[in-house]
Tab-separated table of C-alpha atoms in Angstrom:
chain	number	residue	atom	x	y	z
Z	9	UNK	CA	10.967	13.562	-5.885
Z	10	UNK	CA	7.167	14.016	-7.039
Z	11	UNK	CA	5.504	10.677	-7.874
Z	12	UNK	CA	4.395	10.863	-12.179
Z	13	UNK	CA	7.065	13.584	-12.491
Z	14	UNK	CA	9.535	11.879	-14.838
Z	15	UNK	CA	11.495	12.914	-18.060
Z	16	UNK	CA	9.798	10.027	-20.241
Z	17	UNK	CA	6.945	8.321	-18.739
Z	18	UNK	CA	3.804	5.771	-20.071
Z	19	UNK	CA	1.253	6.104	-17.768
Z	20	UNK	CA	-1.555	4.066	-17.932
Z	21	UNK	CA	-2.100	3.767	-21.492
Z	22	UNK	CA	-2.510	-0.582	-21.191
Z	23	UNK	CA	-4.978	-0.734	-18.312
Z	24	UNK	CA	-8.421	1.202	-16.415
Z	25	UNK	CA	-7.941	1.797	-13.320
Z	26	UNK	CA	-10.475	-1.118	-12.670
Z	27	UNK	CA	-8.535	-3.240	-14.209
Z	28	UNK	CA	-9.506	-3.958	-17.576
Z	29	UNK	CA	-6.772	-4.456	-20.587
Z	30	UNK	CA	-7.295	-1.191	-22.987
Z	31	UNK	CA	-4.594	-2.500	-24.902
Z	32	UNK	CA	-1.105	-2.439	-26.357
Z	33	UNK	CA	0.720	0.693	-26.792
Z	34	UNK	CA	2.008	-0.601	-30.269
Z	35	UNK	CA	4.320	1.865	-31.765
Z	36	UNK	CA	5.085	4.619	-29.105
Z	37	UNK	CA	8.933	4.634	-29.365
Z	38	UNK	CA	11.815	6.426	-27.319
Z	39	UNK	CA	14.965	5.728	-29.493
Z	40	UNK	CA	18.603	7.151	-29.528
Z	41	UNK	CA	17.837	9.901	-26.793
Z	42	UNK	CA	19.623	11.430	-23.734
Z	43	UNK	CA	18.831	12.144	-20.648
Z	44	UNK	CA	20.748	13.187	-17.776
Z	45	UNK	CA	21.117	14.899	-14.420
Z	46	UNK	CA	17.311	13.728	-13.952
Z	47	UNK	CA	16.362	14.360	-10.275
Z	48	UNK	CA	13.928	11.618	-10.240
Z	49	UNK	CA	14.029	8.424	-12.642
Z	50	UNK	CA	14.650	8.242	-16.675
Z	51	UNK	CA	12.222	6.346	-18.414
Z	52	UNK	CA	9.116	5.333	-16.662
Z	53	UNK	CA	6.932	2.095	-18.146
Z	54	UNK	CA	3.834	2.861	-15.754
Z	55	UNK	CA	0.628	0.259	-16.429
Z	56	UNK	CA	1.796	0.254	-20.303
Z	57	UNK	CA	2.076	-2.395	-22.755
Z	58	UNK	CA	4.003	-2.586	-25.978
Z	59	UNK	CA	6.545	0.125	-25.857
Z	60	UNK	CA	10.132	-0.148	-27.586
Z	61	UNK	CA	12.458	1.726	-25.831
Z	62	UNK	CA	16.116	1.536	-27.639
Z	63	UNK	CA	19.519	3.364	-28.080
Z	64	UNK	CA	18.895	5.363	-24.981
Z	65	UNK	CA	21.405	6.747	-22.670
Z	66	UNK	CA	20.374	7.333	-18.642
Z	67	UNK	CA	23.209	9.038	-16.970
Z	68	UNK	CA	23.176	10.871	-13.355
Z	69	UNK	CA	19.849	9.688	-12.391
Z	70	UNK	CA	18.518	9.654	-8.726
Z	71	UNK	CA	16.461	6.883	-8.829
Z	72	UNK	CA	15.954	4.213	-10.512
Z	73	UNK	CA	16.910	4.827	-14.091
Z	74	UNK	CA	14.826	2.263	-16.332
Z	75	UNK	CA	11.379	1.639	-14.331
Z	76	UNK	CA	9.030	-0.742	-15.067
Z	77	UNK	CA	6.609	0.328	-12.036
Z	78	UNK	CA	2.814	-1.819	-11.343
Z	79	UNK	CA	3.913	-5.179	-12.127
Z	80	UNK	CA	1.756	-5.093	-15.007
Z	81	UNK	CA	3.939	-4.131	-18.071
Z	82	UNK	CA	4.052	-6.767	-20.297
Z	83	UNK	CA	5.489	-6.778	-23.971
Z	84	UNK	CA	7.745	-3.895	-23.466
Z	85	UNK	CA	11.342	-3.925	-25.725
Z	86	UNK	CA	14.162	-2.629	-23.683
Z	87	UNK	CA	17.060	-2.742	-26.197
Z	88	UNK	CA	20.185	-0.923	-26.749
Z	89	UNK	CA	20.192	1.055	-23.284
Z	90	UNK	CA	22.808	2.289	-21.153
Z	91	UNK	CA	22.072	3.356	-17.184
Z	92	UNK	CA	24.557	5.315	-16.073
Z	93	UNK	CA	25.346	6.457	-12.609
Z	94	UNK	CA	22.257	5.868	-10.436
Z	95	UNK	CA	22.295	7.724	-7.093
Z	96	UNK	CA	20.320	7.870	-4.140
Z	97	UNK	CA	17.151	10.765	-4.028
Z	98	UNK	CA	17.851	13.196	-1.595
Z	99	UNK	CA	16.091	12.677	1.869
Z	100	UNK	CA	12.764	13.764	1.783
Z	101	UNK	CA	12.625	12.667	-2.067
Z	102	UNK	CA	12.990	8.754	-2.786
Z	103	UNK	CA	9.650	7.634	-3.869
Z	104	UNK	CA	10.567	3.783	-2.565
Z	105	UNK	CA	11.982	2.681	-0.171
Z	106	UNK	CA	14.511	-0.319	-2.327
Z	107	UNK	CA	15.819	3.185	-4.064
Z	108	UNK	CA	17.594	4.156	-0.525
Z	109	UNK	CA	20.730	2.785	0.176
Z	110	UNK	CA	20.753	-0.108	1.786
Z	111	UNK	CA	22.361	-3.625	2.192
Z	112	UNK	CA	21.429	-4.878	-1.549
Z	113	UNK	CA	19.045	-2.112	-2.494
Z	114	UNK	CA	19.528	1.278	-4.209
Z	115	UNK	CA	18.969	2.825	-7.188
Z	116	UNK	CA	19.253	0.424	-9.943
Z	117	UNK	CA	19.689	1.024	-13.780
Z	118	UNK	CA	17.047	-1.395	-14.806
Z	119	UNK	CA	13.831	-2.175	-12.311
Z	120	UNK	CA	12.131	-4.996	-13.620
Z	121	UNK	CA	8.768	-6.245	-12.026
Z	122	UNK	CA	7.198	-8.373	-14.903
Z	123	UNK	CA	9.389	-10.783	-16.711
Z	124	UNK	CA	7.000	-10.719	-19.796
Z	125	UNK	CA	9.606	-8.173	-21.538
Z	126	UNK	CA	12.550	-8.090	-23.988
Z	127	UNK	CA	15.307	-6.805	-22.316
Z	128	UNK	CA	18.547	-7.308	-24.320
Z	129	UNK	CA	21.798	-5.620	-25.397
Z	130	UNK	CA	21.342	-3.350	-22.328
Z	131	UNK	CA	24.425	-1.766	-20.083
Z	132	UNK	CA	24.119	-0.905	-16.443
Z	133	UNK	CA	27.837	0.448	-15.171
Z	134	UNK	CA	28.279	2.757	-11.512
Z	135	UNK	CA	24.730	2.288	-9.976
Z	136	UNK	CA	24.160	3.057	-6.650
Z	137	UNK	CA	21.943	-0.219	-6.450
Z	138	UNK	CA	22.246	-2.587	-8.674
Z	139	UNK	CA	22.753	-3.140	-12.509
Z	140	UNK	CA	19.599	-4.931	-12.980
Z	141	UNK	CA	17.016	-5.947	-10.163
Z	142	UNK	CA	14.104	-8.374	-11.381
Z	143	UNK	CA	11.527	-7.717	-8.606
Z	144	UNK	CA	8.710	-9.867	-9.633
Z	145	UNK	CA	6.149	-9.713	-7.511
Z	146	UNK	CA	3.318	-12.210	-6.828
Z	147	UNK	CA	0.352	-9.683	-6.813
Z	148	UNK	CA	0.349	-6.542	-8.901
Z	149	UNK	CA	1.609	-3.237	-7.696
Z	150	UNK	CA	-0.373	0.567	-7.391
Z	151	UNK	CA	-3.111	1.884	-9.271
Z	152	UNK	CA	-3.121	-1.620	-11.280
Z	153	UNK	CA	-3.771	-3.680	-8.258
Z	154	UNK	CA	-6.990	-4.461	-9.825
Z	155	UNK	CA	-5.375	-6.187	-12.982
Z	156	UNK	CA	-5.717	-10.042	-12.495
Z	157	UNK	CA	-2.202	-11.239	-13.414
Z	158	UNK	CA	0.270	-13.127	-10.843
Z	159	UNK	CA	4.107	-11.320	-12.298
Z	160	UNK	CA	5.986	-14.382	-10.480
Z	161	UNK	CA	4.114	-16.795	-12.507
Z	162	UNK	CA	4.436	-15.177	-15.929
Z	163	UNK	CA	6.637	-16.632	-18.346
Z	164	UNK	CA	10.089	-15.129	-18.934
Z	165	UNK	CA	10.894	-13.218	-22.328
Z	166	UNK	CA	14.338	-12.653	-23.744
Z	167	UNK	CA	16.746	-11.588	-20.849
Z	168	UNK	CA	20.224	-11.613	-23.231
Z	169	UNK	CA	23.078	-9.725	-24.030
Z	170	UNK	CA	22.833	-7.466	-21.102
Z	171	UNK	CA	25.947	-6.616	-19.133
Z	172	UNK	CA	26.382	-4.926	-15.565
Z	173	UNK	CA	29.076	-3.443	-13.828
Z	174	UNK	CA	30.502	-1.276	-11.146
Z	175	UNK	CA	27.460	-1.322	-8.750
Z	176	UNK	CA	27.313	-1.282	-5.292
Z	177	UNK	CA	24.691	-4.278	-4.829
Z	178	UNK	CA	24.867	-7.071	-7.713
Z	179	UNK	CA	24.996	-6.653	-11.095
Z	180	UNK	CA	21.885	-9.106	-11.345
Z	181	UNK	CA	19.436	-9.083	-8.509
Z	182	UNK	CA	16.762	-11.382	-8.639
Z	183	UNK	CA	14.052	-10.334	-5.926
């Protein structure tokens, strides 16, 4: 329940914190990997461009398992992923407040905030949430508030393939 503490996470590798585009995180990979039991999140895409994350398994996850977090992740391959069993953080340890449970909101396997990602041949199944929640914001999020991009405005990569099931909120949310 410690914000940054997370199994697998970019941080800030795409942008400064004024802002400014450092650049694409070409060829940083997470591929055919486990994680589970995680007490808070999976795999964290924080202010980070250009990542391929495939083949991955999430399972017993409080949190949000898949995270894209600022808004600002752009470029990003999600492919070949399953989120399994998302649960709610224990009081005193959800980081947000859409990872409690509430009407439509919980823990989600994918958390999407820009749509300027692949995201295909992806499984969500017994989330807490829901399977996948696009959340795309018109301002950025966080430390990359600064970073002049508009997420509800930004054209839509590949959303295919991907298939949801057994949540508690809908299998696609779109925010």
């Amino acid at each position: 329940g410690v914000t940054g503490r997370y199994p697998i996470h970019w941080h800030l590798l795409s942008y400064s914190s004024t802002g400014a585009l450092l650049g694409d995180a070409i060829g940083h990979e997470l591929r055919n990997s486990t994680i589970w039991n995680s007490a808070n999140r999976c795999v964290v895409i924080h202010a980070t461009n250009g990542v391929t994350v495939r083949n991955n398994i999430c399972q017993d996850i409080k949190g949000h398992a898949f995270f894209l977090e600022d808004a600002v992740e752009r470029r990003n391959v999600l492919e070949g992923n399953l989120a399994l069993t998302t649960r709610v953080p224990a009081d005193g340890r959800v980081l947000q407040v859409h990872e409690k449970q509430v009407f439509e909101v919980g823990p989600s396997g994918f958390w999407l905030t820009n749509p300027d990602n692949t995201v295909r041949d992806n499984l969500a199944a017994d989330n807490q949430g829901n399977g996948f929640w696009m959340a795309f914001p018109e301002k950025t999020l966080g430390l990359s508030a600064a970073v002049p991009i508009q997420p509800y405005r930004t054209i839509h990569g590949p959303f295919e393939n991907n298939t949801a099931h057994s949540a508690r909120g809908p299998g696609l949310m779109f925010d």
